[in-house]
PDB file of C-alpha atoms in Angstrom:
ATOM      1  CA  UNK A  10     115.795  91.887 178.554  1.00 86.00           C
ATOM      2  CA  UNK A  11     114.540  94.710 176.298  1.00 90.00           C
ATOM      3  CA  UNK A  12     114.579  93.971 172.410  1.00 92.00           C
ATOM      4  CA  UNK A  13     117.452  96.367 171.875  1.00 93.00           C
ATOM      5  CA  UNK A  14     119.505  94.268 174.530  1.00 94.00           C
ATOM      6  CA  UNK A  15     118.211  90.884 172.834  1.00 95.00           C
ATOM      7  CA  UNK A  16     119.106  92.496 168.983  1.00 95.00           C
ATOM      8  CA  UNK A  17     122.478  93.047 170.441  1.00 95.00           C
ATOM      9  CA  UNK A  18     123.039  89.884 171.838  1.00 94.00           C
ATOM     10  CA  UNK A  19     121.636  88.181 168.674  1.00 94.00           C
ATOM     11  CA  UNK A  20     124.805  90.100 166.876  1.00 94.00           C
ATOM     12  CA  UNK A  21     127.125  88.634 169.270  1.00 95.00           C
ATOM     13  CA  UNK A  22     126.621  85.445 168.545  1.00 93.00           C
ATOM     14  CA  UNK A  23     125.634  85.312 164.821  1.00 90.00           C
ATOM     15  CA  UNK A  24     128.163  85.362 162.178  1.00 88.00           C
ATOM     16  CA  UNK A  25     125.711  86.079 159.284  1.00 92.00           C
ATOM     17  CA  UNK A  26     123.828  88.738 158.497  1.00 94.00           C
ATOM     18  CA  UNK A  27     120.216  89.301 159.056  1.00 96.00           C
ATOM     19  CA  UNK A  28     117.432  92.410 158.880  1.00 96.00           C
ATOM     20  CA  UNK A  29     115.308  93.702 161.714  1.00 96.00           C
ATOM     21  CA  UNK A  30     112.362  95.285 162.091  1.00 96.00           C
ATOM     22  CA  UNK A  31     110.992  96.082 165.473  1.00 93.00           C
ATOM     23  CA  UNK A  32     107.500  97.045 165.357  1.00 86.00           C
ATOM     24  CA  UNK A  33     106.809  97.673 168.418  1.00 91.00           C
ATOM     25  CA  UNK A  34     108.170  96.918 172.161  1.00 90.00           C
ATOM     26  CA  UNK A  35     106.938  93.782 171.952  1.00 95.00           C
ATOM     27  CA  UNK A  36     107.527  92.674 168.612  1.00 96.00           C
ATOM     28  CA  UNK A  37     110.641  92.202 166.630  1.00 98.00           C
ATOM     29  CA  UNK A  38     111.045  90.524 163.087  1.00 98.00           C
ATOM     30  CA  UNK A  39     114.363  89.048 161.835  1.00 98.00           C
ATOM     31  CA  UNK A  40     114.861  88.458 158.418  1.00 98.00           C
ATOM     32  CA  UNK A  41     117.404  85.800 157.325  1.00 98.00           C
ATOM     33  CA  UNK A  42     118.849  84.349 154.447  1.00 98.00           C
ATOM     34  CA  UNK A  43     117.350  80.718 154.090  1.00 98.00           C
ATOM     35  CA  UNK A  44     120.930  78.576 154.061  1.00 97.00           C
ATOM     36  CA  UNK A  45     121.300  80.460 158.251  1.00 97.00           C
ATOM     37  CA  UNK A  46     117.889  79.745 159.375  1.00 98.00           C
ATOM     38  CA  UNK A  47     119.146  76.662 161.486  1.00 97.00           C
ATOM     39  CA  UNK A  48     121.928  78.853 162.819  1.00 96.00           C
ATOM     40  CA  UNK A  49     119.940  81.398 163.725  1.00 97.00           C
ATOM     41  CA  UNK A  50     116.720  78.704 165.302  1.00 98.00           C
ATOM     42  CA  UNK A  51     120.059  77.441 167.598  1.00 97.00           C
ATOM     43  CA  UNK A  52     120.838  81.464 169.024  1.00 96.00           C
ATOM     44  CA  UNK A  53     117.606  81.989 169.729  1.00 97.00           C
ATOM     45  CA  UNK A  54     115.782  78.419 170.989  1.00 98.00           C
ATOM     46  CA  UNK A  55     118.756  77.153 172.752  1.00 97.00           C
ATOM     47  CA  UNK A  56     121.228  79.678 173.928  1.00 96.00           C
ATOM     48  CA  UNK A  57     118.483  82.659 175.030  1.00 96.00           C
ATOM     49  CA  UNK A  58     115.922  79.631 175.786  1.00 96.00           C
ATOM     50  CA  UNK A  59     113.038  81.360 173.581  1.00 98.00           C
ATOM     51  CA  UNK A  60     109.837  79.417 173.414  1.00 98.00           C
ATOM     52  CA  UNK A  61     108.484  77.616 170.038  1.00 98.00           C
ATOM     53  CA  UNK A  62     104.891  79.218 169.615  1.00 98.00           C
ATOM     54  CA  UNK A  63     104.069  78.243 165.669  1.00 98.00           C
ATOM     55  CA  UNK A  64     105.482  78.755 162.280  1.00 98.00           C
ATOM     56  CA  UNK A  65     103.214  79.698 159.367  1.00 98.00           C
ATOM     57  CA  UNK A  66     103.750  79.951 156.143  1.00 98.00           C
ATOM     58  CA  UNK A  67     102.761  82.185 153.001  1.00 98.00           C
ATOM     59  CA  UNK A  68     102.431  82.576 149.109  1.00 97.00           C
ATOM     60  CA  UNK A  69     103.901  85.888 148.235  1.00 97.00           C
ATOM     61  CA  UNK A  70     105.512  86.905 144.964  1.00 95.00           C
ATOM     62  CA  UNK A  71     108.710  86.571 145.669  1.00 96.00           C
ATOM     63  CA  UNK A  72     108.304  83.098 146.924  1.00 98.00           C
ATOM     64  CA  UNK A  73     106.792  80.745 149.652  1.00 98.00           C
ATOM     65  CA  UNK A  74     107.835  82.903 153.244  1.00 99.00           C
ATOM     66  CA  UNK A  75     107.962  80.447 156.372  1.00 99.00           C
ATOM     67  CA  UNK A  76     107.697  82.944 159.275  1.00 99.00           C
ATOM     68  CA  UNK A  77     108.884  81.035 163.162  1.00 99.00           C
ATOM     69  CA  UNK A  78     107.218  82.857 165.659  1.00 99.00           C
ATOM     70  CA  UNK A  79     109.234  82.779 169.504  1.00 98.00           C
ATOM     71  CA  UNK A  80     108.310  83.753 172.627  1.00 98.00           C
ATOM     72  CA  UNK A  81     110.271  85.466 175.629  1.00 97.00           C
ATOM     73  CA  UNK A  82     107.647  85.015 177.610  1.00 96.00           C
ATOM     74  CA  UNK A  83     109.582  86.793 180.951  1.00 95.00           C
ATOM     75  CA  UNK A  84     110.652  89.553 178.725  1.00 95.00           C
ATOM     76  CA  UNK A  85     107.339  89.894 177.450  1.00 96.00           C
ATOM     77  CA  UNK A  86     108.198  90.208 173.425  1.00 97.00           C
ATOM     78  CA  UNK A  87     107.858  88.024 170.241  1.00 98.00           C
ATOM     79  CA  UNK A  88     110.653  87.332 167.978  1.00 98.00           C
ATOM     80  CA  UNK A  89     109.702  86.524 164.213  1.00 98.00           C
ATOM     81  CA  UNK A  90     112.062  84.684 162.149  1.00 98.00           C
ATOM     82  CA  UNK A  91     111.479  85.044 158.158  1.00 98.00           C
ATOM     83  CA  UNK A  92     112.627  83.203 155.515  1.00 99.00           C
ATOM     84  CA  UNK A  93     112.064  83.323 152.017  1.00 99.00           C
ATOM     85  CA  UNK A  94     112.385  79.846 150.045  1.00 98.00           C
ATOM     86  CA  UNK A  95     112.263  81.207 146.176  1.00 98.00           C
ATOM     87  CA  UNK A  96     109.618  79.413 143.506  1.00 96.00           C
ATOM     88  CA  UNK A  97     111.725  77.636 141.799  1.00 96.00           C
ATOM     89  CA  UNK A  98     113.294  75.786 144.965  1.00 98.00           C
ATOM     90  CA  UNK A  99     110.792  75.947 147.688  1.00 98.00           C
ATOM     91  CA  UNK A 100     113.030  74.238 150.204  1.00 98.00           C
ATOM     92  CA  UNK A 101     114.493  74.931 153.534  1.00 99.00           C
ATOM     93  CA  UNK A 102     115.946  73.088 156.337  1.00 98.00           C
ATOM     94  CA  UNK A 103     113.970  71.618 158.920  1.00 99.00           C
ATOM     95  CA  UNK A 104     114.059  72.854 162.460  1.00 99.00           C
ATOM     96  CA  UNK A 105     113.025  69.722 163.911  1.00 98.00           C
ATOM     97  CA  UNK A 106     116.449  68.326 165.069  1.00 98.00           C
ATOM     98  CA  UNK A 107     116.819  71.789 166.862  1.00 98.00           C
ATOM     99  CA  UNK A 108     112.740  72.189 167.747  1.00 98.00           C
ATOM    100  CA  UNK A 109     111.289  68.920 167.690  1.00 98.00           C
ATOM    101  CA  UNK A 110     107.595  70.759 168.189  1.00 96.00           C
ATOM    102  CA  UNK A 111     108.311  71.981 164.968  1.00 98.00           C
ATOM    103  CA  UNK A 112     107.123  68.388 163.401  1.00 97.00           C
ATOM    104  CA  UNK A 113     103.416  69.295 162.417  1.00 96.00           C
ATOM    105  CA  UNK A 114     103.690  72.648 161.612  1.00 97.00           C
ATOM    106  CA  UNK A 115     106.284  71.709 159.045  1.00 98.00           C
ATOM    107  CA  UNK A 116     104.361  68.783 157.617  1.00 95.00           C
ATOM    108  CA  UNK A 117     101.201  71.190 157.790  1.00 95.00           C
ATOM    109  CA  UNK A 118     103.240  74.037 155.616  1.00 96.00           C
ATOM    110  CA  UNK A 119     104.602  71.465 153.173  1.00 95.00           C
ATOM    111  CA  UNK A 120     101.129  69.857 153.032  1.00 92.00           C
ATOM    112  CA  UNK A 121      99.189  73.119 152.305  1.00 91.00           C
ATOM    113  CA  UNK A 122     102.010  75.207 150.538  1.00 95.00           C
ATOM    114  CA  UNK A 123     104.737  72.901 149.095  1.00 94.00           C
ATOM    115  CA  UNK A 124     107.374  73.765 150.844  1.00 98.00           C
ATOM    116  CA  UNK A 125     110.065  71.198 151.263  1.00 97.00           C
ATOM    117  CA  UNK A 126     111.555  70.772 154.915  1.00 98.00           C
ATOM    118  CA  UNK A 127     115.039  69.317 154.652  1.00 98.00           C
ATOM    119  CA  UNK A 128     116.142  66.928 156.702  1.00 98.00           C
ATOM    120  CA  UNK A 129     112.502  66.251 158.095  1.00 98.00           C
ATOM    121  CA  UNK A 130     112.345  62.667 159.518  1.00 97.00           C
ATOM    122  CA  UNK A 131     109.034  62.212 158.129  1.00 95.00           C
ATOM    123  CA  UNK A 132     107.720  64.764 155.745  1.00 93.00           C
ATOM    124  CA  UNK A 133     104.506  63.173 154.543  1.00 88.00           C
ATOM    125  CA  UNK A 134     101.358  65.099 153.354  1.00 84.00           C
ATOM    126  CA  UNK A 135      99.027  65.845 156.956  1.00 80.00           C
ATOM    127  CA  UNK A 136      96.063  66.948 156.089  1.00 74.00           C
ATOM    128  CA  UNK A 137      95.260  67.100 152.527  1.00 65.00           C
ATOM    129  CA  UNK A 138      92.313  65.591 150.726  1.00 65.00           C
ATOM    130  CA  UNK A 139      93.170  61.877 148.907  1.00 68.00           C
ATOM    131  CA  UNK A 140      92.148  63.369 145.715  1.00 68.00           C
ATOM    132  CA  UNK A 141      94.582  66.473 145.583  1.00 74.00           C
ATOM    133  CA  UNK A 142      97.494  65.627 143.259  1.00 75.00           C
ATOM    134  CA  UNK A 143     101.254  65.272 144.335  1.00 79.00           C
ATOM    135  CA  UNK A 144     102.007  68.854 142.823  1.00 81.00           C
ATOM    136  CA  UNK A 145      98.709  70.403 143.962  1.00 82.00           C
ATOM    137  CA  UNK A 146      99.088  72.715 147.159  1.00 88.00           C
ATOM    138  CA  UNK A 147      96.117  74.494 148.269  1.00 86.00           C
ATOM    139  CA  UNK A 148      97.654  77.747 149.600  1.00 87.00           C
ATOM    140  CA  UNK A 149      99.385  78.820 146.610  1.00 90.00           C
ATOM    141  CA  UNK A 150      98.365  81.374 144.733  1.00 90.00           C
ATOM    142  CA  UNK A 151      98.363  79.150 141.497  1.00 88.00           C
ATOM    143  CA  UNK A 152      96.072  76.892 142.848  1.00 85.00           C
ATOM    144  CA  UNK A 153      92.829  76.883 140.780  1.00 80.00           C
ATOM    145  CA  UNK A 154      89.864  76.286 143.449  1.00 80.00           C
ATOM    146  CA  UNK A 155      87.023  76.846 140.478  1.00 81.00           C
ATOM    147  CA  UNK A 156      89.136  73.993 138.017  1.00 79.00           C
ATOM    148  CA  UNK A 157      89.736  72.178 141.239  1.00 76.00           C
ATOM    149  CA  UNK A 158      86.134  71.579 142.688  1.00 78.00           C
ATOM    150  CA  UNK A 159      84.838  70.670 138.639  1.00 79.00           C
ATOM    151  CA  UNK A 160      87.629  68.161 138.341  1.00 77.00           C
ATOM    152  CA  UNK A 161      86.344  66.320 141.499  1.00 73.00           C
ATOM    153  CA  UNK A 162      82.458  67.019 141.407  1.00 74.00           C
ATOM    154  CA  UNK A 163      82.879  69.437 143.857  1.00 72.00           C
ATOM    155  CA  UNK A 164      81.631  71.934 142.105  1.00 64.00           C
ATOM    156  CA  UNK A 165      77.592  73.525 143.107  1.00 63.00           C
ATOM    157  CA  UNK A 166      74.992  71.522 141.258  1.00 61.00           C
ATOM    158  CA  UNK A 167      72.679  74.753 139.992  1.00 57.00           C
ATOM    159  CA  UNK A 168      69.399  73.893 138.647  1.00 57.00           C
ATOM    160  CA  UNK A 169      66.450  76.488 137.478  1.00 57.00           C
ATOM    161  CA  UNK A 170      62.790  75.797 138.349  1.00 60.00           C
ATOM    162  CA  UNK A 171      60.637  76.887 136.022  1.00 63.00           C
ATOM    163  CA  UNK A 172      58.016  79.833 137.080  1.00 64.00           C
ATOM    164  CA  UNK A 173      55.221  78.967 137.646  1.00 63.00           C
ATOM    165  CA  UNK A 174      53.140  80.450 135.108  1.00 66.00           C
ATOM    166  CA  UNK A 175      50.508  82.684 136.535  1.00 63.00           C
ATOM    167  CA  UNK A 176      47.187  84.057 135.708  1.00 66.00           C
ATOM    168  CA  UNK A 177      45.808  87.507 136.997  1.00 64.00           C
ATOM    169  CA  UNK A 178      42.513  87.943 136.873  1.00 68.00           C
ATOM    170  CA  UNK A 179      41.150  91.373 136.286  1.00 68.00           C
ATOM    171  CA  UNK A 180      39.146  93.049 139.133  1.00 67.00           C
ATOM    172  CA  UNK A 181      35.780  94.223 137.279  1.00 64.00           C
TER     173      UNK A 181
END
């Protein structure tokens, strides 16, 4: 299956809309409105059997974008789903019920970005430090590494010596 053939099919069985961009022959990115990402996670993981690679997330100024990368690893292409959940409700559903492989990386892109994953049976912070605060997300933009590290003594400990005083002594 080319990625025309698997756009068209991807029609077919969707009943929402959704962008494409194919950048190449063996890349594709789908852009979908956040409340059809399960929808969409179901056409393409369990009816044209795509593999789960990763999902990764990003800070950008719209919002927090969770990008679910799939393999069709006998048609040789990558399919990018991208989602968009807004900054003043960074949630989305979780894929897990559909993907259950998709339990870290969720936790790891709520624990890092503070995006909530709906539905998650056990969306618990993964890999953050003790010290970081409930609200404080190290991936977003508005985190404030230089206020961070001083608040926790984390911050470089810079001390001056003194030069050494010196004496030159004059050649006769």
């Amino acid at each position: 299956m080319k990625i025309q053939e698997f756009i068209e099919i991807l029609k077919s069985k969707s009943k929402f809309p959704f962008e494409v961009q194919q950048h190449s022959e063996k890349r594709v990115y789908i852009r979908i409105a956040r409340e059809n990402l399960k929808d969409i996670a179901i056409v393409i993981f369990k009816e044209m059997n795509a593999k789960f690679s990763i999902a990764s997330g990003v800070h950008i100024r719209e919002g927090f974008e969770v990008l679910y990368h799939f393999t069709f690893d006998k048609d040789k292409f990558i399919c990018t789903v991208r989602t968009l959940a807004p900054h003043d409700d960074p949630k989305l559903d979780s894929l897990v019920s559909i993907i259950p492989g998709a339990t870290w990386i969720e936790r790891e892109i709520y624990d890092i970005l503070g995006v909530q994953f709906l539905g998650h049976p056990n969306l618990k912070r993964l890999v953050k430090a003790e010290f970081l605060g409930e609200k404080e997300f190290p991936f977003r933009k508005d985190f404030n590494i230089k206020k961070f590290k001083e608040d926790h003594g984390l911050a470089p400990k810079i001390s001056f010596i003194q030069p050494v005083e010196q004496t030159v002594k004059k050649s006769k």
